[in-house]
């Protein structure tokens, strides 16, 4: 790798497409087979930020994921969008891992790839929504971390990131290597390109690793070694709704709506 | 936690409920206050003590104030390095304290910093962390039952951390009610020192720009919320919603699609990846009712939907609805509200909602 | 990252995939680019494929080709009001040897053919739209897709009826309403045993129906029905000129057609699985200006290679054959290193050898002939009125057949015109 080439690792997960979340009634877990999938949207935002860095300066983008081989679909898409290589950590013993083993396993995978400057993760996944894995990886690797960022600049070999806090915008600076988590919706991920797809077709851009390949301790991953479990799942008991639709012209309908709201004590004049 | 040989430490060694107290610009975040209230309830059920952990610089006054919400003890770690939140030093301090004192349960507010911290810390400690809990319980083995929405808000999952300790959980703001404040309440204040070095200052804050409040109530301050979705079609149409909100003494929020389209800033987004609101009344205007949006408002007392599409999912969970063009209905609503207000002999002042 | 291929084929429909397959076999490095997320998802046809070109292109094709049913029975049906008059032709030879034709579902068939091209060595890329041709002083030397350019000696345009790139390259006249028909089709679910029962078919046999007359609400056009394994393809092709001139609503015409008793009898109770519409270029050879230029060949629908001669609709077979012809021309051009229009000029000869051009020339007058409105309104109606009279035995005294004919035709169809139409028809069809 010529010096001056920024080495960026982007962690991605493949998730069921947002509108398609379906629960398997038997196992009470998310149906993943036979449901259309996509790159977890915040991860796609992270990949897009990485690609924008690559648009501006020499960079190599390596995409990393952990999951079943069906995740190849998303890794192929990531390469077709412009990532250079992809690694999938795939191994049956990883099944049922919660965020602790996941952060550990991904950290070890990243260590094995080696030579990175910047690690980007989406802020959270649309299926599990914990937001734990990115910071967890930073903890394992003992990296500086900046979460919830929307913009990245590389200035004099350092990373500057714009973070969204509850009460305002912060600009942070840190040295590399470091880890950033990226806000959902901060960019518009680009489409895969023809040359990207040809690269994927030619093969050799996606590598599968097992836990043994990476040197991951089997006693630290999988359902058995996950601190948390889902003991049970309840359906949400939502208040019953009146579902009263007011008909007629706006004037008429609005009048009835206001009458009802005032009577309910919801609106006071 | 695990030891060097990665054997999980016996949970009987762990005792006490802790709350991570997040301070910002000299005061305690409201979510931390809310969690003190909930932590108190859990500690009482477990017949144990409730401790707040406060990191910062010159934060003694905050600690004393926090005590009044129901803490038995506050552990303060005072260090200039900790003046503002940074992931590594805060994580290292928490890890050190937890390894030393071995609390059974640690609660975090799921603010940006809270999630930043919890995510890093739980990996370092190798223990369980349940995010965005909406309820807590104890199971019959005295494990903390951490209940959170899953699958886009359609279900509630019960998370248990049976073997590992501490059991950690986060909750978003306004999920729990704030406890009353008793200024006379006293407790123990413990100062702890943790070895921190220059290496811990691994990120530098270059600048901070506060969000300008355009005027208008913030969602958490209002009993009524007027929310705009993709049907609004343009940023300028939110002015109309603000007009309606002002008449109702309501706050304006937006759906994810409206935020993605750039019509409203992200911090006004309601939904699974935004905020959760539970107002007395929620007006969903031009909002289709996607599952991720519902997750952020479905527990509102009254839901009023205005949408062009009679088949929009929002009507399924609405108490009242009008099928029609919002660009006709909303101005009509504004007009009639004004008219009715003018007709009232005396507009009585409604006491403002006390911010929690 | 630059990429280069000997040939780029735009569109993985039957024409494109056939070209790519034939090219790949000849060790021509070929990129086959399809804008749909898979081959065939954007394609529509009546429902039947004449198999003859497959025998040369893919020996042993029958083994794994996704055939719905082999057509063993042909029908021609005239409709008027609620009545119908049908001709039925059945012969064991229909499904045998090179005369075989079969019904198919495009996503499956196109996918199969594209995968054959890929297996032969073509690089198949889906989900990418080609935006422009790379041109350099009148010579095409590659394509542009999004931010990417790919160079090639030859670009084969198999992009379908709209042919945007062919238009860009000045190889196609703009489509006018007169040149284009609108094809609409419904795939209606009818379980295989029910279908077989209603039509008396075996489980591999199929039937094809062509409808004329009151099908198209007064617009020139015809209807068709093809039996798939467990569904039926029912549709219409109507002149888009008539549709706009007479202000007709195509969905309504389709509805009336579907409700005709002779159609209902076959599809009753069936659920509509899919509805699609497509443009069909109809003017035959008159429409296409050129299909050879420097560095470019046009194949399939994009070149207007379709035949509608009133009793058969052919498109897919001609598309495949034209793809094969293009590949032959490309290989010839490669030997001389000359991809100019001259170097590619053998394309036309290969089209003739494969009977694409020959058949199109034979039926060149058909589109013109089929513009005769009387064919779609007056004559079918007459036929049915005659048939009605012939088959009505109600005790009121029966005239001879010839008397019936003259009686019905008198005043409605002047004899000379009628004769003329019959002769013209025989000549053009």
PDB file of N, CA and C in Angstrom, chain C residues 43-46 161 180-186 220-224 234-240 243 250-251 254 275-282 306 308 313:
ATOM      1  N   UNK C  43     -39.508  -7.529 -19.784  1.00  0.00           N
ATOM      2  CA  UNK C  43     -39.955  -7.933 -21.108  1.00  0.00           C
ATOM      3  C   UNK C  43     -41.328  -8.554 -21.097  1.00  0.00           C
ATOM      4  N   UNK C  44     -42.038  -8.350 -22.207  1.00  0.00           N
ATOM      5  CA  UNK C  44     -43.384  -8.856 -22.317  1.00  0.00           C
ATOM      6  C   UNK C  44     -43.582  -9.346 -23.742  1.00  0.00           C
ATOM      7  N   UNK C  45     -44.371 -10.370 -23.885  1.00  0.00           N
ATOM      8  CA  UNK C  45     -44.716 -10.814 -25.230  1.00  0.00           C
ATOM      9  C   UNK C  45     -46.070 -11.479 -25.157  1.00  0.00           C
ATOM     10  N   UNK C  46     -46.586 -11.925 -26.321  1.00  0.00           N
ATOM     11  CA  UNK C  46     -47.896 -12.553 -26.331  1.00  0.00           C
ATOM     12  C   UNK C  46     -47.902 -13.803 -25.492  1.00  0.00           C
ATOM     13  N   UNK C 161     -38.055  -2.283 -28.100  1.00  0.00           N
ATOM     14  CA  UNK C 161     -38.797  -1.442 -29.044  1.00  0.00           C
ATOM     15  C   UNK C 161     -38.490   0.049 -28.936  1.00  0.00           C
ATOM     16  N   UNK C 180     -46.607   2.090 -34.206  1.00  0.00           N
ATOM     17  CA  UNK C 180     -46.546   1.376 -32.936  1.00  0.00           C
ATOM     18  C   UNK C 180     -47.912   0.873 -32.522  1.00  0.00           C
ATOM     19  N   UNK C 181     -47.932  -0.345 -32.045  1.00  0.00           N
ATOM     20  CA  UNK C 181     -49.155  -0.847 -31.431  1.00  0.00           C
ATOM     21  C   UNK C 181     -48.945  -0.965 -29.939  1.00  0.00           C
ATOM     22  N   UNK C 182     -50.055  -1.025 -29.259  1.00  0.00           N
ATOM     23  CA  UNK C 182     -49.992  -1.233 -27.817  1.00  0.00           C
ATOM     24  C   UNK C 182     -50.392  -2.664 -27.537  1.00  0.00           C
ATOM     25  N   UNK C 183     -49.535  -3.376 -26.853  1.00  0.00           N
ATOM     26  CA  UNK C 183     -49.876  -4.738 -26.453  1.00  0.00           C
ATOM     27  C   UNK C 183     -50.201  -4.740 -24.971  1.00  0.00           C
ATOM     28  N   UNK C 184     -51.319  -5.325 -24.613  1.00  0.00           N
ATOM     29  CA  UNK C 184     -51.629  -5.482 -23.189  1.00  0.00           C
ATOM     30  C   UNK C 184     -51.895  -6.950 -22.932  1.00  0.00           C
ATOM     31  N   UNK C 185     -51.518  -7.378 -21.757  1.00  0.00           N
ATOM     32  CA  UNK C 185     -51.651  -8.800 -21.471  1.00  0.00           C
ATOM     33  C   UNK C 185     -51.953  -9.014 -20.007  1.00  0.00           C
ATOM     34  N   UNK C 186     -52.794 -10.014 -19.763  1.00  0.00           N
ATOM     35  CA  UNK C 186     -53.029 -10.452 -18.386  1.00  0.00           C
ATOM     36  C   UNK C 186     -52.612 -11.900 -18.274  1.00  0.00           C
ATOM     37  N   UNK C 220     -58.089  -1.238 -34.905  1.00  0.00           N
ATOM     38  CA  UNK C 220     -57.462  -2.358 -35.601  1.00  0.00           C
ATOM     39  C   UNK C 220     -56.609  -3.128 -34.613  1.00  0.00           C
ATOM     40  N   UNK C 221     -56.748  -4.428 -34.641  1.00  0.00           N
ATOM     41  CA  UNK C 221     -55.929  -5.220 -33.724  1.00  0.00           C
ATOM     42  C   UNK C 221     -56.480  -6.604 -33.578  1.00  0.00           C
ATOM     43  N   UNK C 222     -55.849  -7.354 -32.745  1.00  0.00           N
ATOM     44  CA  UNK C 222     -56.305  -8.728 -32.532  1.00  0.00           C
ATOM     45  C   UNK C 222     -56.035  -9.155 -31.110  1.00  0.00           C
ATOM     46  N   UNK C 223     -56.690 -10.237 -30.781  1.00  0.00           N
ATOM     47  CA  UNK C 223     -56.479 -10.773 -29.446  1.00  0.00           C
ATOM     48  C   UNK C 223     -55.762 -12.098 -29.521  1.00  0.00           C
ATOM     49  N   UNK C 224     -55.252 -12.528 -28.381  1.00  0.00           N
ATOM     50  CA  UNK C 224     -54.583 -13.817 -28.342  1.00  0.00           C
ATOM     51  C   UNK C 224     -54.783 -14.448 -26.979  1.00  0.00           C
ATOM     52  N   UNK C 234     -53.568 -13.886 -21.730  1.00  0.00           N
ATOM     53  CA  UNK C 234     -54.672 -13.340 -22.529  1.00  0.00           C
ATOM     54  C   UNK C 234     -54.359 -11.893 -22.841  1.00  0.00           C
ATOM     55  N   UNK C 235     -54.435 -11.538 -24.110  1.00  0.00           N
ATOM     56  CA  UNK C 235     -54.092 -10.149 -24.391  1.00  0.00           C
ATOM     57  C   UNK C 235     -54.560  -9.642 -25.731  1.00  0.00           C
ATOM     58  N   UNK C 236     -54.215  -8.403 -25.965  1.00  0.00           N
ATOM     59  CA  UNK C 236     -54.608  -7.698 -27.178  1.00  0.00           C
ATOM     60  C   UNK C 236     -53.421  -6.928 -27.720  1.00  0.00           C
ATOM     61  N   UNK C 237     -53.385  -6.805 -29.044  1.00  0.00           N
ATOM     62  CA  UNK C 237     -52.468  -5.848 -29.646  1.00  0.00           C
ATOM     63  C   UNK C 237     -53.344  -4.902 -30.460  1.00  0.00           C
ATOM     64  N   UNK C 238     -53.315  -3.637 -30.130  1.00  0.00           N
ATOM     65  CA  UNK C 238     -54.174  -2.690 -30.855  1.00  0.00           C
ATOM     66  C   UNK C 238     -53.363  -1.527 -31.399  1.00  0.00           C
ATOM     67  N   UNK C 239     -53.815  -0.996 -32.522  1.00  0.00           N
ATOM     68  CA  UNK C 239     -53.136   0.127 -33.158  1.00  0.00           C
ATOM     69  C   UNK C 239     -53.221   1.344 -32.249  1.00  0.00           C
ATOM     70  N   UNK C 240     -52.072   1.896 -31.896  1.00  0.00           N
ATOM     71  CA  UNK C 240     -52.117   3.021 -30.965  1.00  0.00           C
ATOM     72  C   UNK C 240     -52.667   4.269 -31.657  1.00  0.00           C
ATOM     73  N   UNK C 243     -56.323   4.000 -31.178  1.00  0.00           N
ATOM     74  CA  UNK C 243     -56.678   4.234 -29.778  1.00  0.00           C
ATOM     75  C   UNK C 243     -56.773   5.727 -29.520  1.00  0.00           C
ATOM     76  N   UNK C 250     -57.956   1.560 -23.450  1.00  0.00           N
ATOM     77  CA  UNK C 250     -57.487   0.187 -23.627  1.00  0.00           C
ATOM     78  C   UNK C 250     -57.947  -0.767 -22.510  1.00  0.00           C
ATOM     79  N   UNK C 251     -57.887  -0.349 -21.259  1.00  0.00           N
ATOM     80  CA  UNK C 251     -58.367  -1.271 -20.215  1.00  0.00           C
ATOM     81  C   UNK C 251     -59.814  -1.694 -20.419  1.00  0.00           C
ATOM     82  N   UNK C 254     -59.972  -4.244 -23.172  1.00  0.00           N
ATOM     83  CA  UNK C 254     -59.462  -5.510 -22.623  1.00  0.00           C
ATOM     84  C   UNK C 254     -60.523  -6.182 -21.765  1.00  0.00           C
ATOM     85  N   UNK C 275     -50.537  -7.962 -14.780  1.00  0.00           N
ATOM     86  CA  UNK C 275     -51.045  -7.176 -15.889  1.00  0.00           C
ATOM     87  C   UNK C 275     -49.859  -6.421 -16.458  1.00  0.00           C
ATOM     88  N   UNK C 276     -49.685  -6.499 -17.771  1.00  0.00           N
ATOM     89  CA  UNK C 276     -48.552  -5.760 -18.318  1.00  0.00           C
ATOM     90  C   UNK C 276     -48.925  -5.143 -19.654  1.00  0.00           C
ATOM     91  N   UNK C 277     -48.161  -4.147 -20.014  1.00  0.00           N
ATOM     92  CA  UNK C 277     -48.396  -3.460 -21.283  1.00  0.00           C
ATOM     93  C   UNK C 277     -47.052  -3.208 -21.938  1.00  0.00           C
ATOM     94  N   UNK C 278     -47.046  -3.166 -23.229  1.00  0.00           N
ATOM     95  CA  UNK C 278     -45.771  -3.048 -23.939  1.00  0.00           C
ATOM     96  C   UNK C 278     -46.005  -2.410 -25.295  1.00  0.00           C
ATOM     97  N   UNK C 279     -44.986  -1.739 -25.802  1.00  0.00           N
ATOM     98  CA  UNK C 279     -45.077  -1.180 -27.147  1.00  0.00           C
ATOM     99  C   UNK C 279     -44.610  -2.206 -28.155  1.00  0.00           C
ATOM    100  N   UNK C 280     -45.309  -2.304 -29.258  1.00  0.00           N
ATOM    101  CA  UNK C 280     -44.958  -3.265 -30.293  1.00  0.00           C
ATOM    102  C   UNK C 280     -44.764  -2.504 -31.602  1.00  0.00           C
ATOM    103  N   UNK C 281     -43.548  -2.475 -32.105  1.00  0.00           N
ATOM    104  CA  UNK C 281     -43.348  -1.793 -33.387  1.00  0.00           C
ATOM    105  C   UNK C 281     -43.983  -2.620 -34.492  1.00  0.00           C
ATOM    106  N   UNK C 282     -44.761  -1.980 -35.352  1.00  0.00           N
ATOM    107  CA  UNK C 282     -45.578  -2.775 -36.267  1.00  0.00           C
ATOM    108  C   UNK C 282     -45.319  -2.563 -37.752  1.00  0.00           C
ATOM    109  N   UNK C 306     -40.233  -7.914 -36.070  1.00  0.00           N
ATOM    110  CA  UNK C 306     -41.438  -8.577 -35.584  1.00  0.00           C
ATOM    111  C   UNK C 306     -42.340  -8.823 -36.767  1.00  0.00           C
ATOM    112  N   UNK C 308     -46.380  -9.486 -37.560  1.00  0.00           N
ATOM    113  CA  UNK C 308     -47.769  -9.737 -37.197  1.00  0.00           C
ATOM    114  C   UNK C 308     -48.517  -9.833 -38.509  1.00  0.00           C
ATOM    115  N   UNK C 313     -48.165 -14.191 -34.419  1.00  0.00           N
ATOM    116  CA  UNK C 313     -47.348 -13.125 -33.879  1.00  0.00           C
ATOM    117  C   UNK C 313     -45.970 -13.709 -33.649  1.00  0.00           C
TER     118      UNK C 313
END
